[in-house]
GROMACS .gro file of N, CA and C in nm:
model
  534
    1UNK      N    1  -1.844  -3.177  -7.851
    1UNK     CA    2  -1.887  -3.054  -7.916
    1UNK      C    3  -2.016  -3.008  -7.849
    2UNK      N    4  -2.011  -2.898  -7.784
    2UNK     CA    5  -2.127  -2.846  -7.713
    2UNK      C    6  -2.225  -2.786  -7.813
    3UNK      N    7  -2.355  -2.809  -7.788
    3UNK     CA    8  -2.458  -2.750  -7.872
    3UNK      C    9  -2.496  -2.832  -7.993
    4UNK      N   10  -2.436  -2.947  -8.013
    4UNK     CA   11  -2.469  -3.033  -8.126
    4UNK      C   12  -2.606  -3.096  -8.102
    5UNK      N   13  -2.692  -3.094  -8.203
    5UNK     CA   14  -2.827  -3.149  -8.187
    5UNK      C   15  -2.829  -3.298  -8.219
    6UNK      N   16  -2.909  -3.371  -8.142
    6UNK     CA   17  -2.930  -3.514  -8.161
    6UNK      C   18  -3.076  -3.533  -8.196
    7UNK      N   19  -3.104  -3.610  -8.301
    7UNK     CA   20  -3.241  -3.628  -8.349
    7UNK      C   21  -3.280  -3.775  -8.344
    8UNK      N   22  -3.411  -3.801  -8.363
    8UNK     CA   23  -3.458  -3.938  -8.371
    8UNK      C   24  -3.376  -4.015  -8.475
    9UNK      N   25  -3.347  -4.138  -8.441
    9UNK     CA   26  -3.272  -4.233  -8.524
    9UNK      C   27  -3.122  -4.202  -8.532
   10UNK      N   28  -3.076  -4.098  -8.461
   10UNK     CA   29  -2.933  -4.071  -8.454
   10UNK      C   30  -2.868  -4.169  -8.357
   11UNK      N   31  -2.746  -4.209  -8.388
   11UNK     CA   32  -2.668  -4.296  -8.302
   11UNK      C   33  -2.550  -4.217  -8.248
   12UNK      N   34  -2.523  -4.235  -8.120
   12UNK     CA   35  -2.412  -4.167  -8.054
   12UNK      C   36  -2.318  -4.273  -7.997
   13UNK      N   37  -2.193  -4.270  -8.040
   13UNK     CA   38  -2.091  -4.363  -7.992
   13UNK      C   39  -1.980  -4.283  -7.925
   14UNK      N   40  -1.934  -4.329  -7.810
   14UNK     CA   41  -1.825  -4.261  -7.742
   14UNK      C   42  -1.701  -4.348  -7.743
   15UNK      N   43  -1.586  -4.282  -7.745
   15UNK     CA   44  -1.460  -4.353  -7.733
   15UNK      C   45  -1.435  -4.384  -7.587
   16UNK      N   46  -1.332  -4.461  -7.561
   16UNK     CA   47  -1.305  -4.512  -7.427
   16UNK      C   48  -1.299  -4.403  -7.319
   17UNK      N   49  -1.236  -4.291  -7.347
   17UNK     CA   50  -1.219  -4.188  -7.244
   17UNK      C   51  -1.319  -4.073  -7.256
   18UNK      N   52  -1.410  -4.081  -7.350
   18UNK     CA   53  -1.507  -3.972  -7.372
   18UNK      C   54  -1.635  -3.995  -7.294
   19UNK      N   55  -1.697  -3.886  -7.251
   19UNK     CA   56  -1.830  -3.889  -7.190
   19UNK      C   57  -1.911  -3.776  -7.252
   20UNK      N   58  -2.039  -3.800  -7.270
   20UNK     CA   59  -2.125  -3.700  -7.332
   20UNK      C   60  -2.255  -3.690  -7.252
   21UNK      N   61  -2.304  -3.568  -7.236
   21UNK     CA   62  -2.435  -3.548  -7.176
   21UNK      C   63  -2.531  -3.502  -7.284
   22UNK      N   64  -2.643  -3.573  -7.295
   22UNK     CA   65  -2.748  -3.539  -7.390
   22UNK      C   66  -2.862  -3.479  -7.310
   23UNK      N   67  -2.897  -3.354  -7.340
   23UNK     CA   68  -3.008  -3.287  -7.272
   23UNK      C   69  -3.122  -3.273  -7.371
   24UNK      N   70  -3.238  -3.325  -7.334
   24UNK     CA   71  -3.356  -3.317  -7.419
   24UNK      C   72  -3.437  -3.192  -7.385
   25UNK      N   73  -3.519  -3.147  -7.476
   25UNK     CA   74  -3.596  -3.024  -7.457
   25UNK      C   75  -3.695  -3.033  -7.342
   26UNK      N   76  -3.729  -3.154  -7.300
   26UNK     CA   77  -3.826  -3.172  -7.190
   26UNK      C   78  -3.758  -3.189  -7.054
   27UNK      N   79  -3.630  -3.161  -7.043
   27UNK     CA   80  -3.546  -3.167  -6.922
   27UNK      C   81  -3.493  -3.306  -6.888
   28UNK      N   82  -3.534  -3.411  -6.959
   28UNK     CA   83  -3.472  -3.541  -6.940
   28UNK      C   84  -3.329  -3.532  -6.991
   29UNK      N   85  -3.241  -3.616  -6.935
   29UNK     CA   86  -3.103  -3.618  -6.984
   29UNK      C   87  -3.045  -3.759  -6.977
   30UNK      N   88  -2.946  -3.781  -7.060
   30UNK     CA   89  -2.874  -3.908  -7.061
   30UNK      C   90  -2.725  -3.877  -7.057
   31UNK      N   91  -2.653  -3.942  -6.968
   31UNK     CA   92  -2.509  -3.930  -6.958
   31UNK      C   93  -2.451  -4.057  -7.021
   32UNK      N   94  -2.381  -4.041  -7.132
   32UNK     CA   95  -2.324  -4.155  -7.205
   32UNK      C   96  -2.179  -4.167  -7.162
   33UNK      N   97  -2.145  -4.279  -7.101
   33UNK     CA   98  -2.010  -4.299  -7.050
   33UNK      C   99  -1.918  -4.347  -7.161
   34UNK      N  100  -1.789  -4.356  -7.130
   34UNK     CA  101  -1.689  -4.397  -7.229
   34UNK      C  102  -1.714  -4.536  -7.284
   35UNK      N  103  -1.676  -4.555  -7.410
   35UNK     CA  104  -1.689  -4.683  -7.480
   35UNK      C  105  -1.834  -4.733  -7.478
   36UNK      N  106  -1.926  -4.642  -7.505
   36UNK     CA  107  -2.068  -4.676  -7.503
   36UNK      C  108  -2.133  -4.631  -7.633
   37UNK      N  109  -2.250  -4.685  -7.659
   37UNK     CA  110  -2.325  -4.646  -7.778
   37UNK      C  111  -2.474  -4.651  -7.752
   38UNK      N  112  -2.545  -4.551  -7.802
   38UNK     CA  113  -2.691  -4.546  -7.788
   38UNK      C  114  -2.752  -4.486  -7.913
   39UNK      N  115  -2.878  -4.518  -7.934
   39UNK     CA  116  -2.954  -4.464  -8.047
   39UNK      C  117  -3.085  -4.410  -7.993
   40UNK      N  118  -3.122  -4.291  -8.037
   40UNK     CA  119  -3.253  -4.235  -8.004
   40UNK      C  120  -3.349  -4.290  -8.110
   41UNK      N  121  -3.419  -4.397  -8.075
   41UNK     CA  122  -3.508  -4.460  -8.173
   41UNK      C  123  -3.635  -4.378  -8.192
   42UNK      N  124  -3.687  -4.325  -8.082
   42UNK     CA  125  -3.809  -4.243  -8.089
   42UNK      C  126  -3.804  -4.143  -7.974
   43UNK      N  127  -3.843  -4.019  -8.001
   43UNK     CA  128  -3.849  -3.920  -7.894
   43UNK      C  129  -3.951  -3.814  -7.930
   44UNK      N  130  -4.062  -3.817  -7.861
   44UNK     CA  131  -4.167  -3.717  -7.877
   44UNK      C  132  -4.186  -3.653  -7.741
   45UNK      N  133  -4.142  -3.528  -7.727
   45UNK     CA  134  -4.132  -3.464  -7.596
   45UNK      C  135  -4.259  -3.394  -7.549
   46UNK      N  136  -4.354  -3.369  -7.638
   46UNK     CA  137  -4.470  -3.288  -7.601
   46UNK      C  138  -4.600  -3.368  -7.610
   47UNK      N  139  -4.698  -3.323  -7.532
   47UNK     CA  140  -4.832  -3.380  -7.539
   47UNK      C  141  -4.852  -3.495  -7.443
   48UNK      N  142  -4.977  -3.543  -7.438
   48UNK     CA  143  -5.012  -3.652  -7.349
   48UNK      C  144  -4.957  -3.786  -7.397
   49UNK      N  145  -4.921  -3.793  -7.524
   49UNK     CA  146  -4.867  -3.918  -7.577
   49UNK      C  147  -4.716  -3.907  -7.599
   50UNK      N  148  -4.648  -3.845  -7.499
   50UNK     CA  149  -4.502  -3.835  -7.503
   50UNK      C  150  -4.442  -3.974  -7.508
   51UNK      N  151  -4.339  -3.991  -7.590
   51UNK     CA  152  -4.276  -4.122  -7.603
   51UNK      C  153  -4.127  -4.106  -7.617
   52UNK      N  154  -4.054  -4.194  -7.551
   52UNK     CA  155  -3.909  -4.199  -7.566
   52UNK      C  156  -3.868  -4.345  -7.571
   53UNK      N  157  -3.793  -4.380  -7.675
   53UNK     CA  158  -3.737  -4.515  -7.687
   53UNK      C  159  -3.589  -4.498  -7.717
   54UNK      N  160  -3.508  -4.541  -7.624
   54UNK     CA  161  -3.362  -4.530  -7.635
   54UNK      C  162  -3.306  -4.671  -7.647
   55UNK      N  163  -3.225  -4.695  -7.748
   55UNK     CA  164  -3.159  -4.824  -7.765
   55UNK      C  165  -3.016  -4.813  -7.713
   56UNK      N  166  -2.983  -4.895  -7.614
   56UNK     CA  167  -2.847  -4.903  -7.563
   56UNK      C  168  -2.776  -5.012  -7.643
   57UNK      N  169  -2.681  -4.972  -7.724
   57UNK     CA  170  -2.610  -5.063  -7.813
   57UNK      C  171  -2.497  -5.134  -7.740
   58UNK      N  172  -2.426  -5.057  -7.657
   58UNK     CA  173  -2.315  -5.114  -7.580
   58UNK      C  174  -2.281  -5.016  -7.468
   59UNK      N  175  -2.217  -5.068  -7.365
   59UNK     CA  176  -2.164  -4.981  -7.260
   59UNK      C  177  -2.265  -4.944  -7.154
   60UNK      N  178  -2.252  -4.819  -7.105
   60UNK     CA  179  -2.328  -4.774  -6.988
   60UNK      C  180  -2.378  -4.632  -7.008
   61UNK      N  181  -2.504  -4.609  -6.972
   61UNK     CA  182  -2.562  -4.476  -6.975
   61UNK      C  183  -2.644  -4.452  -6.848
   62UNK      N  184  -2.645  -4.327  -6.805
   62UNK     CA  185  -2.729  -4.288  -6.693
   62UNK      C  186  -2.846  -4.208  -6.747
   63UNK      N  187  -2.966  -4.249  -6.712
   63UNK     CA  188  -3.089  -4.185  -6.757
   63UNK      C  189  -3.149  -4.106  -6.642
   64UNK      N  190  -3.160  -3.975  -6.658
   64UNK     CA  191  -3.226  -3.893  -6.558
   64UNK      C  192  -3.358  -3.848  -6.620
   65UNK      N  193  -3.461  -3.924  -6.587
   65UNK     CA  194  -3.594  -3.903  -6.646
   65UNK      C  195  -3.674  -3.818  -6.549
   66UNK      N  196  -3.691  -3.691  -6.586
   66UNK     CA  197  -3.758  -3.596  -6.498
   66UNK      C  198  -3.907  -3.583  -6.531
   67UNK      N  199  -3.947  -3.632  -6.646
   67UNK     CA  200  -4.088  -3.627  -6.684
   67UNK      C  201  -4.159  -3.751  -6.630
   68UNK      N  202  -4.288  -3.739  -6.606
   68UNK     CA  203  -4.367  -3.854  -6.563
   68UNK      C  204  -4.439  -3.913  -6.683
   69UNK      N  205  -4.437  -4.044  -6.692
   69UNK     CA  206  -4.501  -4.117  -6.801
   69UNK      C  207  -4.600  -4.215  -6.739
   70UNK      N  208  -4.713  -4.238  -6.806
   70UNK     CA  209  -4.812  -4.329  -6.750
   70UNK      C  210  -4.788  -4.474  -6.790
   71UNK      N  211  -4.696  -4.500  -6.881
   71UNK     CA  212  -4.665  -4.637  -6.920
   71UNK      C  213  -4.754  -4.691  -7.029
   72UNK      N  214  -4.859  -4.621  -7.063
   72UNK     CA  215  -4.952  -4.669  -7.167
   72UNK      C  216  -4.951  -4.575  -7.287
   73UNK      N  217  -5.012  -4.457  -7.274
   73UNK     CA  218  -5.012  -4.362  -7.386
   73UNK      C  219  -4.884  -4.279  -7.389
   74UNK      N  220  -4.815  -4.271  -7.276
   74UNK     CA  221  -4.685  -4.205  -7.272
   74UNK      C  222  -4.588  -4.301  -7.203
   75UNK      N  223  -4.465  -4.308  -7.255
   75UNK     CA  224  -4.368  -4.400  -7.196
   75UNK      C  225  -4.226  -4.359  -7.226
   76UNK      N  226  -4.136  -4.407  -7.141
   76UNK     CA  227  -3.992  -4.393  -7.159
   76UNK      C  228  -3.937  -4.535  -7.147
   77UNK      N  229  -3.880  -4.585  -7.256
   77UNK     CA  230  -3.827  -4.721  -7.258
   77UNK      C  231  -3.681  -4.718  -7.300
   78UNK      N  232  -3.604  -4.800  -7.234
   78UNK     CA  233  -3.467  -4.823  -7.274
   78UNK      C  234  -3.458  -4.968  -7.318
   79UNK      N  235  -3.407  -4.991  -7.439
   79UNK     CA  236  -3.399  -5.128  -7.492
   79UNK      C  237  -3.254  -5.167  -7.516
   80UNK      N  238  -3.228  -5.296  -7.498
   80UNK     CA  239  -3.103  -5.355  -7.542
   80UNK      C  240  -3.141  -5.470  -7.635
   81UNK      N  241  -3.044  -5.542  -7.682
   81UNK     CA  242  -3.070  -5.657  -7.770
   81UNK      C  243  -3.151  -5.766  -7.699
   82UNK      N  244  -3.145  -5.768  -7.564
   82UNK     CA  245  -3.207  -5.877  -7.490
   82UNK      C  246  -3.318  -5.836  -7.393
   83UNK      N  247  -3.327  -5.707  -7.360
   83UNK     CA  248  -3.420  -5.668  -7.254
   83UNK      C  249  -3.473  -5.527  -7.278
   84UNK      N  250  -3.574  -5.491  -7.197
   84UNK     CA  251  -3.631  -5.357  -7.204
   84UNK      C  252  -3.656  -5.309  -7.061
   85UNK      N  253  -3.632  -5.179  -7.039
   85UNK     CA  254  -3.657  -5.119  -6.908
   85UNK      C  255  -3.756  -5.005  -6.929
   86UNK      N  256  -3.858  -5.001  -6.848
   86UNK     CA  257  -3.958  -4.896  -6.856
   86UNK      C  258  -3.963  -4.816  -6.728
   87UNK      N  259  -3.977  -4.684  -6.741
   87UNK     CA  260  -3.981  -4.597  -6.624
   87UNK      C  261  -4.092  -4.494  -6.640
   88UNK      N  262  -4.125  -4.431  -6.528
   88UNK     CA  263  -4.224  -4.324  -6.532
   88UNK      C  264  -4.164  -4.191  -6.492
   89UNK      N  265  -4.055  -4.190  -6.428
   89UNK     CA  266  -3.985  -4.070  -6.382
   89UNK      C  267  -3.884  -4.115  -6.279
   90UNK      N  268  -3.759  -4.124  -6.317
   90UNK     CA  269  -3.661  -4.185  -6.227
   90UNK      C  270  -3.519  -4.151  -6.271
   91UNK      N  271  -3.423  -4.195  -6.193
   91UNK     CA  272  -3.281  -4.178  -6.221
   91UNK      C  273  -3.218  -4.317  -6.212
   92UNK      N  274  -3.166  -4.367  -6.324
   92UNK     CA  275  -3.111  -4.502  -6.323
   92UNK      C  276  -2.997  -4.516  -6.423
   93UNK      N  277  -2.914  -4.616  -6.397
   93UNK     CA  278  -2.802  -4.648  -6.483
   93UNK      C  279  -2.832  -4.781  -6.551
   94UNK      N  280  -2.812  -4.784  -6.682
   94UNK     CA  281  -2.830  -4.908  -6.759
   94UNK      C  282  -2.697  -4.943  -6.824
   95UNK      N  283  -2.663  -5.071  -6.819
   95UNK     CA  284  -2.542  -5.115  -6.888
   95UNK      C  285  -2.574  -5.240  -6.968
   96UNK      N  286  -2.502  -5.254  -7.078
   96UNK     CA  287  -2.521  -5.368  -7.168
   96UNK      C  288  -2.385  -5.419  -7.209
   97UNK      N  289  -2.362  -5.548  -7.188
   97UNK     CA  290  -2.232  -5.606  -7.218
   97UNK      C  291  -2.250  -5.742  -7.284
   98UNK      N  292  -2.176  -5.763  -7.391
   98UNK     CA  293  -2.174  -5.893  -7.458
   98UNK      C  294  -2.039  -5.957  -7.435
   99UNK      N  295  -2.021  -6.016  -7.316
   99UNK     CA  296  -1.898  -6.086  -7.281
   99UNK      C  297  -1.925  -6.236  -7.282
  100UNK      N  298  -1.882  -6.303  -7.174
  100UNK     CA  299  -1.911  -6.446  -7.162
  100UNK      C  300  -2.061  -6.470  -7.163
  101UNK      N  301  -2.134  -6.379  -7.104
  101UNK     CA  302  -2.280  -6.378  -7.109
  101UNK      C  303  -2.322  -6.243  -7.166
  102UNK      N  304  -2.445  -6.236  -7.214
  102UNK     CA  305  -2.501  -6.109  -7.258
  102UNK      C  306  -2.584  -6.059  -7.140
  103UNK      N  307  -2.548  -5.941  -7.089
  103UNK     CA  308  -2.614  -5.892  -6.968
  103UNK      C  309  -2.664  -5.750  -6.984
  104UNK      N  310  -2.791  -5.730  -6.950
  104UNK     CA  311  -2.850  -5.597  -6.936
  104UNK      C  312  -2.867  -5.575  -6.787
  105UNK      N  313  -2.801  -5.473  -6.733
  105UNK     CA  314  -2.806  -5.446  -6.589
  105UNK      C  315  -2.869  -5.310  -6.564
  106UNK      N  316  -2.955  -5.305  -6.464
  106UNK     CA  317  -3.021  -5.181  -6.421
  106UNK      C  318  -2.981  -5.153  -6.277
  107UNK      N  319  -2.934  -5.031  -6.251
  107UNK     CA  320  -2.903  -4.985  -6.116
  107UNK      C  321  -2.987  -4.860  -6.093
  108UNK      N  322  -3.087  -4.871  -6.007
  108UNK     CA  323  -3.181  -4.761  -5.985
  108UNK      C  324  -3.132  -4.673  -5.870
  109UNK      N  325  -3.121  -4.543  -5.898
  109UNK     CA  326  -3.077  -4.448  -5.797
  109UNK      C  327  -3.197  -4.378  -5.731
  110UNK      N  328  -3.301  -4.346  -5.809
  110UNK     CA  329  -3.424  -4.287  -5.758
  110UNK      C  330  -3.540  -4.342  -5.838
  111UNK      N  331  -3.654  -4.360  -5.773
  111UNK     CA  332  -3.773  -4.407  -5.843
  111UNK      C  333  -3.774  -4.558  -5.859
  112UNK      N  334  -3.841  -4.606  -5.966
  112UNK     CA  335  -3.853  -4.748  -5.993
  112UNK      C  336  -3.834  -4.772  -6.142
  113UNK      N  337  -3.777  -4.886  -6.174
  113UNK     CA  338  -3.760  -4.929  -6.312
  113UNK      C  339  -3.816  -5.069  -6.324
  114UNK      N  340  -3.894  -5.094  -6.429
  114UNK     CA  341  -3.940  -5.230  -6.457
  114UNK      C  342  -3.847  -5.286  -6.563
  115UNK      N  343  -3.777  -5.394  -6.529
  115UNK     CA  344  -3.687  -5.463  -6.620
  115UNK      C  345  -3.755  -5.588  -6.670
  116UNK      N  346  -3.758  -5.608  -6.803
  116UNK     CA  347  -3.826  -5.724  -6.860
  116UNK      C  348  -3.745  -5.779  -6.976
  117UNK      N  349  -3.769  -5.907  -7.006
  117UNK     CA  350  -3.711  -5.959  -7.129
  117UNK      C  351  -3.797  -5.908  -7.244
  118UNK      N  352  -3.754  -5.934  -7.368
  118UNK     CA  353  -3.818  -5.869  -7.484
  118UNK      C  354  -3.964  -5.903  -7.503
  119UNK      N  355  -4.006  -6.024  -7.466
  119UNK     CA  356  -4.148  -6.058  -7.483
  119UNK      C  357  -4.229  -6.037  -7.355
  120UNK      N  358  -4.168  -5.978  -7.254
  120UNK     CA  359  -4.230  -5.945  -7.126
  120UNK      C  360  -4.279  -6.067  -7.048
  121UNK      N  361  -4.229  -6.186  -7.082
  121UNK     CA  362  -4.268  -6.305  -7.007
  121UNK      C  363  -4.199  -6.310  -6.870
  122UNK      N  364  -4.089  -6.236  -6.856
  122UNK     CA  365  -4.022  -6.223  -6.727
  122UNK      C  366  -4.004  -6.074  -6.700
  123UNK      N  367  -4.040  -6.030  -6.582
  123UNK     CA  368  -4.018  -5.890  -6.548
  123UNK      C  369  -4.008  -5.876  -6.397
  124UNK      N  370  -3.944  -5.771  -6.354
  124UNK     CA  371  -3.937  -5.740  -6.212
  124UNK      C  372  -3.917  -5.591  -6.194
  125UNK      N  373  -3.950  -5.544  -6.076
  125UNK     CA  374  -3.940  -5.403  -6.044
  125UNK      C  375  -3.810  -5.379  -5.966
  126UNK      N  376  -3.732  -5.283  -6.011
  126UNK     CA  377  -3.605  -5.251  -5.946
  126UNK      C  378  -3.621  -5.112  -5.882
  127UNK      N  379  -3.636  -5.110  -5.751
  127UNK     CA  380  -3.659  -4.986  -5.678
  127UNK      C  381  -3.528  -4.913  -5.651
  128UNK      N  382  -3.539  -4.791  -5.598
  128UNK     CA  383  -3.422  -4.709  -5.566
  128UNK      C  384  -3.324  -4.786  -5.479
  129UNK      N  385  -3.195  -4.767  -5.507
  129UNK     CA  386  -3.087  -4.832  -5.434
  129UNK      C  387  -3.087  -4.984  -5.447
  130UNK      N  388  -3.137  -5.031  -5.562
  130UNK     CA  389  -3.135  -5.173  -5.594
  130UNK      C  390  -3.085  -5.191  -5.738
  131UNK      N  391  -3.039  -5.312  -5.767
  131UNK     CA  392  -2.996  -5.343  -5.903
  131UNK      C  393  -3.042  -5.484  -5.939
  132UNK      N  394  -3.054  -5.510  -6.069
  132UNK     CA  395  -3.089  -5.643  -6.119
  132UNK      C  396  -3.044  -5.651  -6.263
  133UNK      N  397  -3.034  -5.773  -6.313
  133UNK     CA  398  -2.989  -5.795  -6.451
  133UNK      C  399  -3.075  -5.898  -6.521
  134UNK      N  400  -3.078  -5.889  -6.653
  134UNK     CA  401  -3.131  -5.995  -6.737
  134UNK      C  402  -3.010  -6.054  -6.808
  135UNK      N  403  -2.986  -6.183  -6.788
  135UNK     CA  404  -2.865  -6.248  -6.835
  135UNK      C  405  -2.899  -6.357  -6.935
  136UNK      N  406  -2.823  -6.360  -7.044
  136UNK     CA  407  -2.839  -6.461  -7.148
  136UNK      C  408  -2.706  -6.534  -7.163
  137UNK      N  409  -2.709  -6.666  -7.151
  137UNK     CA  410  -2.587  -6.745  -7.172
  137UNK      C  411  -2.542  -6.725  -7.316
  138UNK      N  412  -2.414  -6.702  -7.335
  138UNK     CA  413  -2.365  -6.671  -7.468
  138UNK      C  414  -2.232  -6.741  -7.492
  139UNK      N  415  -2.202  -6.759  -7.619
  139UNK     CA  416  -2.073  -6.812  -7.658
  139UNK      C  417  -2.052  -6.770  -7.802
  140UNK      N  418  -1.936  -6.719  -7.833
  140UNK     CA  419  -1.908  -6.667  -7.968
  140UNK      C  420  -1.920  -6.775  -8.074
  141UNK      N  421  -1.918  -6.902  -8.035
  141UNK     CA  422  -1.925  -7.010  -8.133
  141UNK      C  423  -2.067  -7.030  -8.189
  142UNK      N  424  -2.166  -6.965  -8.129
  142UNK     CA  425  -2.303  -6.982  -8.173
  142UNK      C  426  -2.338  -6.885  -8.285
  143UNK      N  427  -2.431  -6.926  -8.370
  143UNK     CA  428  -2.478  -6.840  -8.479
  143UNK      C  429  -2.573  -6.734  -8.423
  144UNK      N  430  -2.603  -6.635  -8.504
  144UNK     CA  431  -2.697  -6.530  -8.465
  144UNK      C  432  -2.834  -6.589  -8.431
  145UNK      N  433  -2.883  -6.684  -8.511
  145UNK     CA  434  -3.013  -6.747  -8.486
  145UNK      C  435  -3.013  -6.822  -8.354
  146UNK      N  436  -2.902  -6.892  -8.323
  146UNK     CA  437  -2.894  -6.964  -8.197
  146UNK      C  438  -2.891  -6.867  -8.079
  147UNK      N  439  -2.819  -6.758  -8.092
  147UNK     CA  440  -2.815  -6.659  -7.984
  147UNK      C  441  -2.954  -6.600  -7.963
  148UNK      N  442  -3.029  -6.573  -8.071
  148UNK     CA  443  -3.166  -6.522  -8.056
  148UNK      C  444  -3.253  -6.621  -7.980
  149UNK      N  445  -3.232  -6.750  -7.999
  149UNK     CA  446  -3.306  -6.851  -7.922
  149UNK      C  447  -3.266  -6.843  -7.774
  150UNK      N  448  -3.137  -6.823  -7.747
  150UNK     CA  449  -3.091  -6.811  -7.609
  150UNK      C  450  -3.151  -6.689  -7.541
  151UNK      N  451  -3.167  -6.579  -7.615
  151UNK     CA  452  -3.225  -6.457  -7.558
  151UNK      C  453  -3.362  -6.488  -7.498
  152UNK      N  454  -3.439  -6.569  -7.567
  152UNK     CA  455  -3.573  -6.603  -7.519
  152UNK      C  456  -3.566  -6.689  -7.392
  153UNK      N  457  -3.452  -6.753  -7.368
  153UNK     CA  458  -3.439  -6.841  -7.251
  153UNK      C  459  -3.349  -6.779  -7.143
  154UNK      N  460  -3.325  -6.650  -7.150
  154UNK     CA  461  -3.243  -6.583  -7.049
  154UNK      C  462  -3.314  -6.584  -6.915
  155UNK      N  463  -3.247  -6.531  -6.814
  155UNK     CA  464  -3.305  -6.530  -6.680
  155UNK      C  465  -3.280  -6.397  -6.611
  156UNK      N  466  -3.371  -6.364  -6.520
  156UNK     CA  467  -3.356  -6.246  -6.436
  156UNK      C  468  -3.276  -6.283  -6.313
  157UNK      N  469  -3.187  -6.194  -6.272
  157UNK     CA  470  -3.119  -6.214  -6.146
  157UNK      C  471  -3.211  -6.164  -6.035
  158UNK      N  472  -3.186  -6.205  -5.914
  158UNK     CA  473  -3.263  -6.145  -5.804
  158UNK      C  474  -3.229  -5.997  -5.794
  159UNK      N  475  -3.319  -5.920  -5.738
  159UNK     CA  476  -3.293  -5.778  -5.713
  159UNK      C  477  -3.195  -5.771  -5.596
  160UNK      N  478  -3.091  -5.689  -5.612
  160UNK     CA  479  -2.985  -5.675  -5.513
  160UNK      C  480  -2.994  -5.536  -5.450
  161UNK      N  481  -2.995  -5.529  -5.318
  161UNK     CA  482  -2.995  -5.401  -5.247
  161UNK      C  483  -2.854  -5.343  -5.249
  162UNK      N  484  -2.843  -5.217  -5.290
  162UNK     CA  485  -2.715  -5.149  -5.290
  162UNK      C  486  -2.701  -5.067  -5.162
  163UNK      N  487  -2.582  -5.063  -5.108
  163UNK     CA  488  -2.559  -4.978  -4.991
  163UNK      C  489  -2.561  -4.832  -5.036
  164UNK      N  490  -2.576  -4.742  -4.942
  164UNK     CA  491  -2.574  -4.599  -4.975
  164UNK      C  492  -2.441  -4.563  -5.040
  165UNK      N  493  -2.334  -4.624  -4.994
  165UNK     CA  494  -2.201  -4.598  -5.050
  165UNK      C  495  -2.193  -4.646  -5.196
  166UNK      N  496  -2.246  -4.766  -5.224
  166UNK     CA  497  -2.247  -4.817  -5.362
  166UNK      C  498  -2.328  -4.725  -5.453
  167UNK      N  499  -2.447  -4.686  -5.408
  167UNK     CA  500  -2.533  -4.599  -5.488
  167UNK      C  501  -2.465  -4.465  -5.513
  168UNK      N  502  -2.399  -4.410  -5.413
  168UNK     CA  503  -2.329  -4.282  -5.428
  168UNK      C  504  -2.214  -4.294  -5.528
  169UNK      N  505  -2.138  -4.403  -5.521
  169UNK     CA  506  -2.028  -4.425  -5.616
  169UNK      C  507  -2.082  -4.432  -5.759
  170UNK      N  508  -2.193  -4.503  -5.780
  170UNK     CA  509  -2.254  -4.514  -5.913
  170UNK      C  510  -2.300  -4.377  -5.960
  171UNK      N  511  -2.363  -4.302  -5.870
  171UNK     CA  512  -2.412  -4.169  -5.905
  171UNK      C  513  -2.300  -4.078  -5.952
  172UNK      N  514  -2.190  -4.077  -5.878
  172UNK     CA  515  -2.077  -3.991  -5.913
  172UNK      C  516  -2.010  -4.039  -6.041
  173UNK      N  517  -1.993  -4.169  -6.056
  173UNK     CA  518  -1.921  -4.224  -6.172
  173UNK      C  519  -1.997  -4.209  -6.303
  174UNK      N  520  -2.128  -4.190  -6.296
  174UNK     CA  521  -2.207  -4.188  -6.419
  174UNK      C  522  -2.253  -4.049  -6.463
  175UNK      N  523  -2.204  -3.946  -6.398
  175UNK     CA  524  -2.234  -3.810  -6.444
  175UNK      C  525  -2.125  -3.767  -6.541
  176UNK      N  526  -2.167  -3.724  -6.659
  176UNK     CA  527  -2.069  -3.677  -6.760
  176UNK      C  528  -1.996  -3.556  -6.707
  177UNK      N  529  -1.869  -3.556  -6.727
  177UNK     CA  530  -1.788  -3.443  -6.683
  177UNK      C  531  -1.738  -3.368  -6.806
  178UNK      N  532  -1.761  -3.237  -6.807
  178UNK     CA  533  -1.723  -3.155  -6.920
  178UNK      C  534  -1.579  -3.124  -6.917
   0.00000   0.00000   0.00000
């Protein structure tokens, strides 16, 4: 539905074949791919203390962050259950999957993304045409409390250089098509 407004604390879920583009008043945009879910936890578009906190619940989204943030009084953060990504102005794809492992993956197309675990004890910078993940060993047989303990013991993958062809494929595949 074109023209539908999305507000703070709204959750957007897509079906398997659906894609949605969310355009914010400050020119930032998010392309939500099929079978994905996100929540706008906080979004303040104006002033020196601009803030954006997007929760990726499941699936894959492309964030085209056109505004610059200083990371302190103004910030753009993408969170999952296990990790957080912070940017200042960039184009990146984030995916979150709870399969055999719980994985938050960042694929940076332009700019830089800092990927960290929730307590920031592990972090790394993912530059343009690179990808990295925060991985938590998981098993459905564990309780919620046990999984939360595993989240604290997850690990960062090394940063992987993407070829121009890989980056182009990601770029094309993650743009919402009307």
